[in-house]
Coordinates of C-alpha atoms and ligand atoms in Angstrom, one line a residue:
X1 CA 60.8 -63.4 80.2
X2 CA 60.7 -59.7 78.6
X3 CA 57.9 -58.3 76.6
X4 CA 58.0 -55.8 73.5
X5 CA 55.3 -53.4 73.6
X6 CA 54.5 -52.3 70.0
X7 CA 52.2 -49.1 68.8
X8 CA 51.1 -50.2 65.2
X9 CA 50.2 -48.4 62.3
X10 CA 53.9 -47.0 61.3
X11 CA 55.2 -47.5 57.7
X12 CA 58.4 -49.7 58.9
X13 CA 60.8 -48.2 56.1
X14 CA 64.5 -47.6 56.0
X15 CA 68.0 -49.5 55.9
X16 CA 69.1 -52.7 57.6
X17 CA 72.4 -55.1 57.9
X18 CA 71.1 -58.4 58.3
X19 CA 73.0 -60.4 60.8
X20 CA 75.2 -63.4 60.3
X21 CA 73.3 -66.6 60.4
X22 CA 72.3 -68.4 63.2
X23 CA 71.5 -71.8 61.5
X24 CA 74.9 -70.9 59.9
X25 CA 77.4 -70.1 63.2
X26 CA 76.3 -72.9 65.6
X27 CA 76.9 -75.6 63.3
X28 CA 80.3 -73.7 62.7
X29 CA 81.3 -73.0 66.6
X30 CA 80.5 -76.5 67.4
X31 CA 83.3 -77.1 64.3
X32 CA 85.7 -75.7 66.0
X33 CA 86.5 -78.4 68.4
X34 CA 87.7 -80.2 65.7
X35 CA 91.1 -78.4 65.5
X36 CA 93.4 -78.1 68.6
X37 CA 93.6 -74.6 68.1
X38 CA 92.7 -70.9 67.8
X39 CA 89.6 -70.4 65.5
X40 CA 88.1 -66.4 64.5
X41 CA 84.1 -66.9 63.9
X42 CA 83.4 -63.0 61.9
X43 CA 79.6 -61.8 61.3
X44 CA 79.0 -63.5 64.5
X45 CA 75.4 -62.1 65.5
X46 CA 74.4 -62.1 69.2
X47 CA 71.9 -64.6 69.8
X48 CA 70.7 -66.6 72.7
X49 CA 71.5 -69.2 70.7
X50 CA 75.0 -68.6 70.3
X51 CA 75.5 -67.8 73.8
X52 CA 74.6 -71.2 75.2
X53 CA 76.7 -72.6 72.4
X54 CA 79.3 -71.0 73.6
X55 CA 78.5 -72.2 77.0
X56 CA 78.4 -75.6 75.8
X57 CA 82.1 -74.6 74.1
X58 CA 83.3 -73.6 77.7
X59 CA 82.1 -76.6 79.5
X60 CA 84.6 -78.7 76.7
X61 CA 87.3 -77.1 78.6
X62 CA 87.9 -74.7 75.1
X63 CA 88.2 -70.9 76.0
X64 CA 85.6 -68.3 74.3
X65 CA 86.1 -64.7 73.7
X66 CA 83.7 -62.4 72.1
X67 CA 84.5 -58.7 70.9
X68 CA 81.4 -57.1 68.5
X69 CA 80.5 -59.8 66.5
X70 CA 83.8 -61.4 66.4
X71 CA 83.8 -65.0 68.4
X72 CA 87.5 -66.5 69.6
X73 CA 87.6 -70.0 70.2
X74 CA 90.9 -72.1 71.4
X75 CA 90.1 -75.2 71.7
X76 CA 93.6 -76.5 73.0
X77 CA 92.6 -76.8 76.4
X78 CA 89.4 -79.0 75.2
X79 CA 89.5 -81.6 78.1
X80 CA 85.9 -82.6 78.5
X81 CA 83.3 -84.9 75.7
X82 CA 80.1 -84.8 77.5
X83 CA 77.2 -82.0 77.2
X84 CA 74.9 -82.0 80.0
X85 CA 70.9 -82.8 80.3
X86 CA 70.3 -79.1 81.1
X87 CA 72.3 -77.4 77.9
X88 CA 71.0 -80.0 76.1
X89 CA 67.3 -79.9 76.8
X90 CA 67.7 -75.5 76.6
X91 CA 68.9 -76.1 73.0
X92 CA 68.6 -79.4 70.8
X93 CA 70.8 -77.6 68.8
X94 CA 73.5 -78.9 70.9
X95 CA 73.2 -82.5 68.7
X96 CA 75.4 -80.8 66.5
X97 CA 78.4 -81.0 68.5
X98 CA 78.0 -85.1 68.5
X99 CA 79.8 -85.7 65.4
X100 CA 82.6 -82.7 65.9
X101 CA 83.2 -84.3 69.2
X102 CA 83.5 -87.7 68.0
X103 CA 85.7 -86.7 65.4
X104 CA 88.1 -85.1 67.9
X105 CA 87.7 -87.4 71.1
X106 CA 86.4 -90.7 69.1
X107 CA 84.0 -90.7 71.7
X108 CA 81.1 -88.3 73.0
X109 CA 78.4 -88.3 75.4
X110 CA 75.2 -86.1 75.2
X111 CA 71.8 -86.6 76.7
X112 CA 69.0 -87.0 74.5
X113 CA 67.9 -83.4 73.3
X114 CA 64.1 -83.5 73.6
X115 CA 61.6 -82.2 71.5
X116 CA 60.6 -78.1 71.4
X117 CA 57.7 -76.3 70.7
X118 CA 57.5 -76.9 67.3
X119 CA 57.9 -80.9 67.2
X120 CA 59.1 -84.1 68.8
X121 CA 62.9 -83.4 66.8
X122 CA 63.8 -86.9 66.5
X123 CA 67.6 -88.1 66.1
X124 CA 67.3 -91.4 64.5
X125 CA 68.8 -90.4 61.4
X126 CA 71.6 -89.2 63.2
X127 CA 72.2 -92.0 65.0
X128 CA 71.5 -94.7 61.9
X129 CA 74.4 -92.7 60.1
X130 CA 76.9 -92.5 62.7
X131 CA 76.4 -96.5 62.8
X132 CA 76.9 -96.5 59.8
X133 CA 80.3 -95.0 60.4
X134 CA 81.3 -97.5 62.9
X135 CA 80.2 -95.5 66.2
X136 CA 79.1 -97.8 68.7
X137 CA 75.9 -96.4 70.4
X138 CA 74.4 -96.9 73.8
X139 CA 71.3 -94.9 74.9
X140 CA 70.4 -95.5 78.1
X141 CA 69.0 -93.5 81.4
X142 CA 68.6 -90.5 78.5
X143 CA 71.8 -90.4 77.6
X144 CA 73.7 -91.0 74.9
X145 CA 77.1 -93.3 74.9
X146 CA 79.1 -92.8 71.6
X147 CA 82.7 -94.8 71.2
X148 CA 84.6 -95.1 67.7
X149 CA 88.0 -96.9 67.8
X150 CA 88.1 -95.3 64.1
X151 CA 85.3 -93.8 62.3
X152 CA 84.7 -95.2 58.7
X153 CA 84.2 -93.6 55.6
X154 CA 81.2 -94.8 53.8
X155 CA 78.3 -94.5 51.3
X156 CA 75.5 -92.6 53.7
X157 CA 72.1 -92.4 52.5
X158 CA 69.9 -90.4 54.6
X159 CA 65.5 -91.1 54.7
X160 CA 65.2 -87.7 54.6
X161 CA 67.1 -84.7 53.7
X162 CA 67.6 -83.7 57.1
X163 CA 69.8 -80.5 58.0
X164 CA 71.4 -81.9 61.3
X165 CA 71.9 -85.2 60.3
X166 CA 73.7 -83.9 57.3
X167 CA 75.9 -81.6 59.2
X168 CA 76.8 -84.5 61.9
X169 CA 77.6 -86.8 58.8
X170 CA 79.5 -84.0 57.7
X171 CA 81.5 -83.7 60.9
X172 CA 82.0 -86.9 61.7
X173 CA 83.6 -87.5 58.1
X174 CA 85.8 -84.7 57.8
X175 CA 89.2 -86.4 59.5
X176 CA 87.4 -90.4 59.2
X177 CA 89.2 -93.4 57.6
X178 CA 88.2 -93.0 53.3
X179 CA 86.0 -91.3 51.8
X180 CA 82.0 -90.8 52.5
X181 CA 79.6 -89.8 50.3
X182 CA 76.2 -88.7 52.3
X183 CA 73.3 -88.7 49.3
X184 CA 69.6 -87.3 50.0
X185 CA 72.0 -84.6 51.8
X186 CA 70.0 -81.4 52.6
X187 CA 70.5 -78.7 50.3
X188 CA 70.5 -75.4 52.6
X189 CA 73.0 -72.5 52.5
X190 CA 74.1 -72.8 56.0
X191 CA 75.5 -76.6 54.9
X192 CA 77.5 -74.7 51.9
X193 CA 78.8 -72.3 54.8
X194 CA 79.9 -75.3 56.8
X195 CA 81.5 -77.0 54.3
X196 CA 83.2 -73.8 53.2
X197 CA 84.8 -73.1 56.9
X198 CA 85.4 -76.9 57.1
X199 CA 87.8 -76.9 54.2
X200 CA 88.7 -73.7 55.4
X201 CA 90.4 -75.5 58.3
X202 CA 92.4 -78.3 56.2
X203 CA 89.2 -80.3 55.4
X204 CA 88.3 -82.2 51.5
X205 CA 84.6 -82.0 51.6
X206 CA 82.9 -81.4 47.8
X207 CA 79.7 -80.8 46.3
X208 CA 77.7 -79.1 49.3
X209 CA 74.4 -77.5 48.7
X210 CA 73.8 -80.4 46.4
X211 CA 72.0 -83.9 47.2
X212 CA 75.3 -85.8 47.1
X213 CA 78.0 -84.4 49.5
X214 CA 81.3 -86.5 49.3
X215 CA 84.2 -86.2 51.9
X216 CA 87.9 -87.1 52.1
X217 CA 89.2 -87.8 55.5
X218 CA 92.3 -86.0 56.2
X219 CA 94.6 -86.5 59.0
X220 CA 93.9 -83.1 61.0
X221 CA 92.5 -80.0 61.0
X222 CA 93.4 -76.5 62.1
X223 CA 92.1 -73.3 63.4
X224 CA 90.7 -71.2 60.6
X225 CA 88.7 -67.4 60.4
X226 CA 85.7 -67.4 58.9
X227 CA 82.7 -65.1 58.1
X228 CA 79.2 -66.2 58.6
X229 CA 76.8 -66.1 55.8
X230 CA 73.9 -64.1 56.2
X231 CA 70.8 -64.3 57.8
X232 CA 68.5 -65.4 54.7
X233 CA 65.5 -65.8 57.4
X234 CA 66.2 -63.0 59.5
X235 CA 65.8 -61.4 56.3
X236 CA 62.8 -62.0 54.9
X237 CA 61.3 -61.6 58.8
X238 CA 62.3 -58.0 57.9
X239 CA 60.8 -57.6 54.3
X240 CA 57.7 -59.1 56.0
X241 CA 57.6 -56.4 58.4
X242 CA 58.0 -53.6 56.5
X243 CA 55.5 -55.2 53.3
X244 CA 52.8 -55.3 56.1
X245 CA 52.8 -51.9 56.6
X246 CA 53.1 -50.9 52.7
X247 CA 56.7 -49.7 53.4
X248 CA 59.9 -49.6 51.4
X249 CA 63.5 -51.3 52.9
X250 CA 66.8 -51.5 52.1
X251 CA 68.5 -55.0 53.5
X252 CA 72.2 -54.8 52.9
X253 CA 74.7 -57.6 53.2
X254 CA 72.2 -60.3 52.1
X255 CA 72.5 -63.3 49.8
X256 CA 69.1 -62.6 47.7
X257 CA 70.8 -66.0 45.8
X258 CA 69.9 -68.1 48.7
X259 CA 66.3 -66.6 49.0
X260 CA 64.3 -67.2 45.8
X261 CA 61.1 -69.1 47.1
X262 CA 60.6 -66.3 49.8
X263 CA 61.2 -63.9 47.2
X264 CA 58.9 -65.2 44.8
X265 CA 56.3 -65.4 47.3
X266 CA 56.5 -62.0 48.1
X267 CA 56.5 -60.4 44.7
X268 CA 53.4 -62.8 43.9
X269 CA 51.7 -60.9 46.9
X270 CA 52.4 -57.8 44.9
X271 CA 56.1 -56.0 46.4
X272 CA 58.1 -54.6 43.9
X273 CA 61.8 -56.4 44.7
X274 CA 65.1 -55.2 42.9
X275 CA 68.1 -57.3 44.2
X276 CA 72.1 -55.4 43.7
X277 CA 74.6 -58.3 45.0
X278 CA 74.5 -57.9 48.2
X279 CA 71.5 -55.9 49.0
X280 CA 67.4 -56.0 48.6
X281 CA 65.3 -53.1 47.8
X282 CA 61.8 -53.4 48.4
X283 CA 58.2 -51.3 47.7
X284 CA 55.5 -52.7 49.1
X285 CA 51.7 -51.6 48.1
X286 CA 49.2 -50.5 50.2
X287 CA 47.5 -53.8 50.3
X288 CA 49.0 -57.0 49.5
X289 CA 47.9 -60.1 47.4
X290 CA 47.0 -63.2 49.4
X291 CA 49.4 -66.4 47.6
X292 CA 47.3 -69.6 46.6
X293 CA 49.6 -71.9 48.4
X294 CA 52.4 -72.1 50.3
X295 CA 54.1 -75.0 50.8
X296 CA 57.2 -75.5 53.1
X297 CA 59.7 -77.7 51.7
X298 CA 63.6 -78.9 51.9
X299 CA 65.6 -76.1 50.2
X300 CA 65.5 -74.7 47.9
X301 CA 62.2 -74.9 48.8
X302 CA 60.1 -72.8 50.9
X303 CA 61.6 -72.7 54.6
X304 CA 59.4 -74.0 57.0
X305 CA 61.3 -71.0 59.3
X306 CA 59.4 -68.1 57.8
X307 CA 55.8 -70.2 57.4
X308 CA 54.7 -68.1 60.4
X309 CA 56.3 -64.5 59.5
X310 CA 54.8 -64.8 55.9
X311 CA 51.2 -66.4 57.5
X312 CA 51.0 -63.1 59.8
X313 CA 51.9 -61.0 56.3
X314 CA 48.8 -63.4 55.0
X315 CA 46.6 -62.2 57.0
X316 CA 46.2 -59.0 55.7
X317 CA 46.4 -59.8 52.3
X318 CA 43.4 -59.4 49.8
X319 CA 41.9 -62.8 49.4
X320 CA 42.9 -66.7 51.2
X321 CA 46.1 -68.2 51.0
X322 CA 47.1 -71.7 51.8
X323 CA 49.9 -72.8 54.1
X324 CA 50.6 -76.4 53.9
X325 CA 53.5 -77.0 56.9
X326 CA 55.2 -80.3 55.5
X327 CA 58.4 -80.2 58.0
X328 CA 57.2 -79.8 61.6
X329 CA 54.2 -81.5 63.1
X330 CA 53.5 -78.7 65.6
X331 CA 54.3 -75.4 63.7
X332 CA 51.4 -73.7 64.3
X333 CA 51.1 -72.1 67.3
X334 CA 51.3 -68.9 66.7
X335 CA 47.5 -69.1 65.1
X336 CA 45.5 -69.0 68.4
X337 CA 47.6 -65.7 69.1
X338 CA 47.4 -63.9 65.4
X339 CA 43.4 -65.0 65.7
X340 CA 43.2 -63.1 69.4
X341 CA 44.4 -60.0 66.9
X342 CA 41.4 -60.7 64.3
X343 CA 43.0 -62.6 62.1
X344 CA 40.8 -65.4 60.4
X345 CA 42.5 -68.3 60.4
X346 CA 41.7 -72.2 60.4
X347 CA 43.9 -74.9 60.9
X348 CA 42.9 -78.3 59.6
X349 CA 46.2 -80.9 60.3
X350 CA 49.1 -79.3 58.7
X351 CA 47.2 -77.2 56.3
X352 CA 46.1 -73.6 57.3
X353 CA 43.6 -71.8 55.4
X354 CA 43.9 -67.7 55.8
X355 CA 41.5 -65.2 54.9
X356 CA 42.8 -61.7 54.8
X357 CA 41.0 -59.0 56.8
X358 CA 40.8 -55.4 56.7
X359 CA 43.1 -54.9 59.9
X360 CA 44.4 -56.4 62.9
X361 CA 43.5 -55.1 66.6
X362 CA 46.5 -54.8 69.0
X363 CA 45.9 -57.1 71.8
X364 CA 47.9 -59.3 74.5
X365 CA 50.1 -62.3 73.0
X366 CA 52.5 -64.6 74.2
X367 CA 55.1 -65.9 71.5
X368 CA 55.6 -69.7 71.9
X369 CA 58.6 -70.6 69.8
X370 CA 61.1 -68.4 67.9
X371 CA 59.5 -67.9 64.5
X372 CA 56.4 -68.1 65.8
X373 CA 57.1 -65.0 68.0
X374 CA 58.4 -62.8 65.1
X375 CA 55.0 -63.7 63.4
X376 CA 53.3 -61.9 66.5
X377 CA 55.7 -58.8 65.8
X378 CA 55.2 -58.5 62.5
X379 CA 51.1 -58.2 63.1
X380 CA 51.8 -56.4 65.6
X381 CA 53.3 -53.5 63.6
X382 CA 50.3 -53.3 61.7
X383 CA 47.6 -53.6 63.8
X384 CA 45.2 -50.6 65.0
X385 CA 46.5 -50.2 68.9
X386 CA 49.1 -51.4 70.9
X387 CA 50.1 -55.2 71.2
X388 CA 52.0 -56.6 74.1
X389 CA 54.4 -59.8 73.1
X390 CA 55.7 -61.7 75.7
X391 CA 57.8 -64.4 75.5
X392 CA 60.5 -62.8 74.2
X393 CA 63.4 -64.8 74.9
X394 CA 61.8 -67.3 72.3
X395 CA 62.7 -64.2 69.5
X396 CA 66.4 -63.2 71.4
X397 CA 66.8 -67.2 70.4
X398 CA 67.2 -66.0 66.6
X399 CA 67.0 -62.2 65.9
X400 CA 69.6 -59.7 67.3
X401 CA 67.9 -56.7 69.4
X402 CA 64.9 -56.8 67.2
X403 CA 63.2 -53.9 68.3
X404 CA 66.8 -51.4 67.6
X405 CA 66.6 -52.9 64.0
X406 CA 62.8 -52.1 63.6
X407 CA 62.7 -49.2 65.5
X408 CA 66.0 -47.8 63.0
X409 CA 63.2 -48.4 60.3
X410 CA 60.4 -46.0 62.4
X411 CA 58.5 -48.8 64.3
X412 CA 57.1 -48.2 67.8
X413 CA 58.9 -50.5 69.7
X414 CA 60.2 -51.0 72.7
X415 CA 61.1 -54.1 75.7
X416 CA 60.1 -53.7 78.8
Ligands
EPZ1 C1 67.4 -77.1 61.2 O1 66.8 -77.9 62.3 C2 67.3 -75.7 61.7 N1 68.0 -75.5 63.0 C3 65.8 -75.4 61.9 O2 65.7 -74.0 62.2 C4 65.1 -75.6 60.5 O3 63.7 -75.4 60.7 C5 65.3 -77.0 60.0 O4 66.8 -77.3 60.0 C6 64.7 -77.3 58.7 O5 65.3 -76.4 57.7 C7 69.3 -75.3 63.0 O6 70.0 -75.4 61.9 C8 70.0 -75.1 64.3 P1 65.9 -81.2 60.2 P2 67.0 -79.5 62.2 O7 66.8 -82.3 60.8 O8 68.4 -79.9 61.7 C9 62.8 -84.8 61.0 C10 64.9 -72.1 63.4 O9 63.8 -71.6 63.6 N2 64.0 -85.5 61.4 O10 66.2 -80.8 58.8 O11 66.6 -80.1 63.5 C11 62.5 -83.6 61.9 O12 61.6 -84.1 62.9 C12 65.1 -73.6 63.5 O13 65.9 -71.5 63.2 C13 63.8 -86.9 61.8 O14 62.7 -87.4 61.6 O15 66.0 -79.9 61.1 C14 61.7 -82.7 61.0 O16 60.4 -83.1 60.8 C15 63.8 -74.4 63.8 N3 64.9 -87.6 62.2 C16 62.5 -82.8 59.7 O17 63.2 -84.1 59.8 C17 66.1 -87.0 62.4 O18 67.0 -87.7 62.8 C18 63.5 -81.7 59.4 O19 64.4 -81.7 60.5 C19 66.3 -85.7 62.1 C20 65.2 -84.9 61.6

């Protein structure tokens, strides 16, 4: 694994276009096996993450071209409905494609995807659902045997509003017998964005990005072309960055709608934001604010993605701030490498209690998980020194060339 070396103590200010989101397109490639066709994925960002989806794509028997950030995928030639161990265990992610390949084979077979760094990642409420749908389910040896003769619409009520359950419901539903309603669906913008290229391809699915989706199974779908919302994470990694080091950034094609608690947040710690349609403008001060509490949440709560990026902005801040981590069991790991910078941190269960100091030191880190690792980067730019973070295919998972976008805004960056 690479490293980026990083010289702190620049103001990280300038002009970015935020790339298309990740949590967004895999959800959406994996989609595309629905149709036996030609679909054009736009705003496509490159992402380790989106190439071993498209991996997994290519071992379906569908073919994948990629120009820019413009992904091709005919899926007429799909001849295959198994993913194996190894895709699955390098990205859980892959669960996604159970209910698209269902829905086009009627039946699927995936290996159990593990846990990751950030928490055991179970399934059940996957599983329960699809039950409830009339797959038959065997797990067995670590894998697991889907078969549906037809799949059933139905009234699905999920424990939790879980983002891959929902999107699996979601799949499997699109072409099933009736209508299904899934209620306690999650709420995110990348659900809205799947629903929107779902319907794009022939599908009747109403009332995403609310807590009761309902779906109307159609007979087929087709190939559609389809531009990926963007990165609302990604985004806020970047106002992080530059508030950390008292700068001022532009992010262009952005959806500040989809990022109020993150905003919020920020202005509380004192940034000046002004949001135009599709672009953020921020000033940040000198020194920030530290936020009473932070608590991450279902949206539109606040993401449990950018706990870490805004807990590394915390610990610079003026005063103690509160992070209470309600999603994950095992989100912070990026502590014992912030407190090797100085940072004065103490974690007690889920609950992290942050005192801002007067500066970071550059130092050696090794990033652990993806969010975890733009946390490292974003202390990194302001401490005193230089900081070495390795581990960087854990950041490639989710940011595009990080360092070209921070370095456009006068960071020292570079990967080695
Ligand atoms: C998606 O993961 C995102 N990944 C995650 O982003 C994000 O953190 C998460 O949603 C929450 O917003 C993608 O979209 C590819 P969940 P997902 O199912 O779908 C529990 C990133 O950094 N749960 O909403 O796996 C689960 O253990 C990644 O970009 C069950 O108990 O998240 C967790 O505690 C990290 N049983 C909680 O629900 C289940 O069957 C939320 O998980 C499913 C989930």
């Amino acid at each position: 694994m690479g490293k980026l070396i990083i010289d702190g103590g620049e103001r990280i200010s300038g002009e970015i276009r935020v790339q298309g989101a990740k949590n967004a397109v895999l959800p959406i490639l994996a989609a595309t096996v629905m149709a036996d066709g030609v679909s054009v994925i736009k705003n496509c960002p490159s992402l380790r993450d989106v190439d071993k989806t498209d991996l997994v794509l290519e071992r379906l028997g569908c073919i994948v071209r990629r120009e820019e950030n413009v992904v091709t995928v005919d899926t007429r030639g799909m001849c295959d409905c198994e993913i194996c161990e190894d895709l699955m265990r390098e990205m859980r992610s892959s669960i996604i494609f159970l209910g698209a390949i269902i829905s086009r084979c009627k039946r699927a077979v995936v290996s159990m995807p593990g846990g990751c760094p950030i928490g055991l990642r179970p399934i059940d409420l996957h599983l329960k659902a699809l039950k409830e749908m009339g797959v038959s389910i065997q797990e067995e040896h670590g894998y697991i045997n889907c078969k549906a003769e037809k799949i059933r619409g139905g009234n699905i009520h999920l424990d939790f509003p879980s983002v891959g359950a929902t999107e699996n419901v979601m799949l499997a539903a699109v072409c099933a017998d009736g209508i299904t309603t899934v209620s306690n669906a999650a709420r995110e913008p990348e659900i809205v964005d799947l629903s929107n290229f779902l319907n794009s391809m022939g599908a009747r699915v109403y009332g995403a990005g609310g807590s009761v989706i309902t779906i109307h199974g159609v007979e087929k779908l087709n190939g559609a072309e389809y531009t990926i919302m963007p990165d609302r994470i990604v985004a806020a990694t970047y106002l992080a960055a530059s508030a950390i080091t008292g700068g001022e950034i532009c992010l262009n094609s952005v959806n500040p709608y989809d990022m109020g608690a993150m905003l919020h947040v920020l202005e509380e710690m004192g940034a000046k934001i002004r949001c135009e349609n599709s672009r953020i403008i921020q000033t940040a001060p000198k020194t920030l604010r530290s936020v009473h509490t932070i608590r991450t949440m279902p949206y539109p709560g606040f993401p449990t993605d950018i706990q870490s990026p805004f807990m590394a902005l915390a610990s610079m801040a003026r005063g103690t701030s509160v992070f209470i981590e309600n999603i994950f069991e095992n989100r912070f790991q990026h502590v014992d490498e912030l407190t090797r910078m100085g940072a004065d941190i103490k974690v007690e269960g889920r609950s992290a209690v942050v005192r801002g100091v007067r500066e970071l030191q550059g130092a050696n880190v090794v990033a652990r998980e993806l969010r975890g690792g733009a946390a490292l980067v974003i202390a990194a730019l302001a401490a005193n020194g230089t900081t070495s973070v390795s581990g960087v295919d854990f950041i490639d998972r989710g940011y595009e060339n990080i360092e070209k976008y921070l370095q456009s805004c006068g960071a020292k960056i570079r990967r080695e």
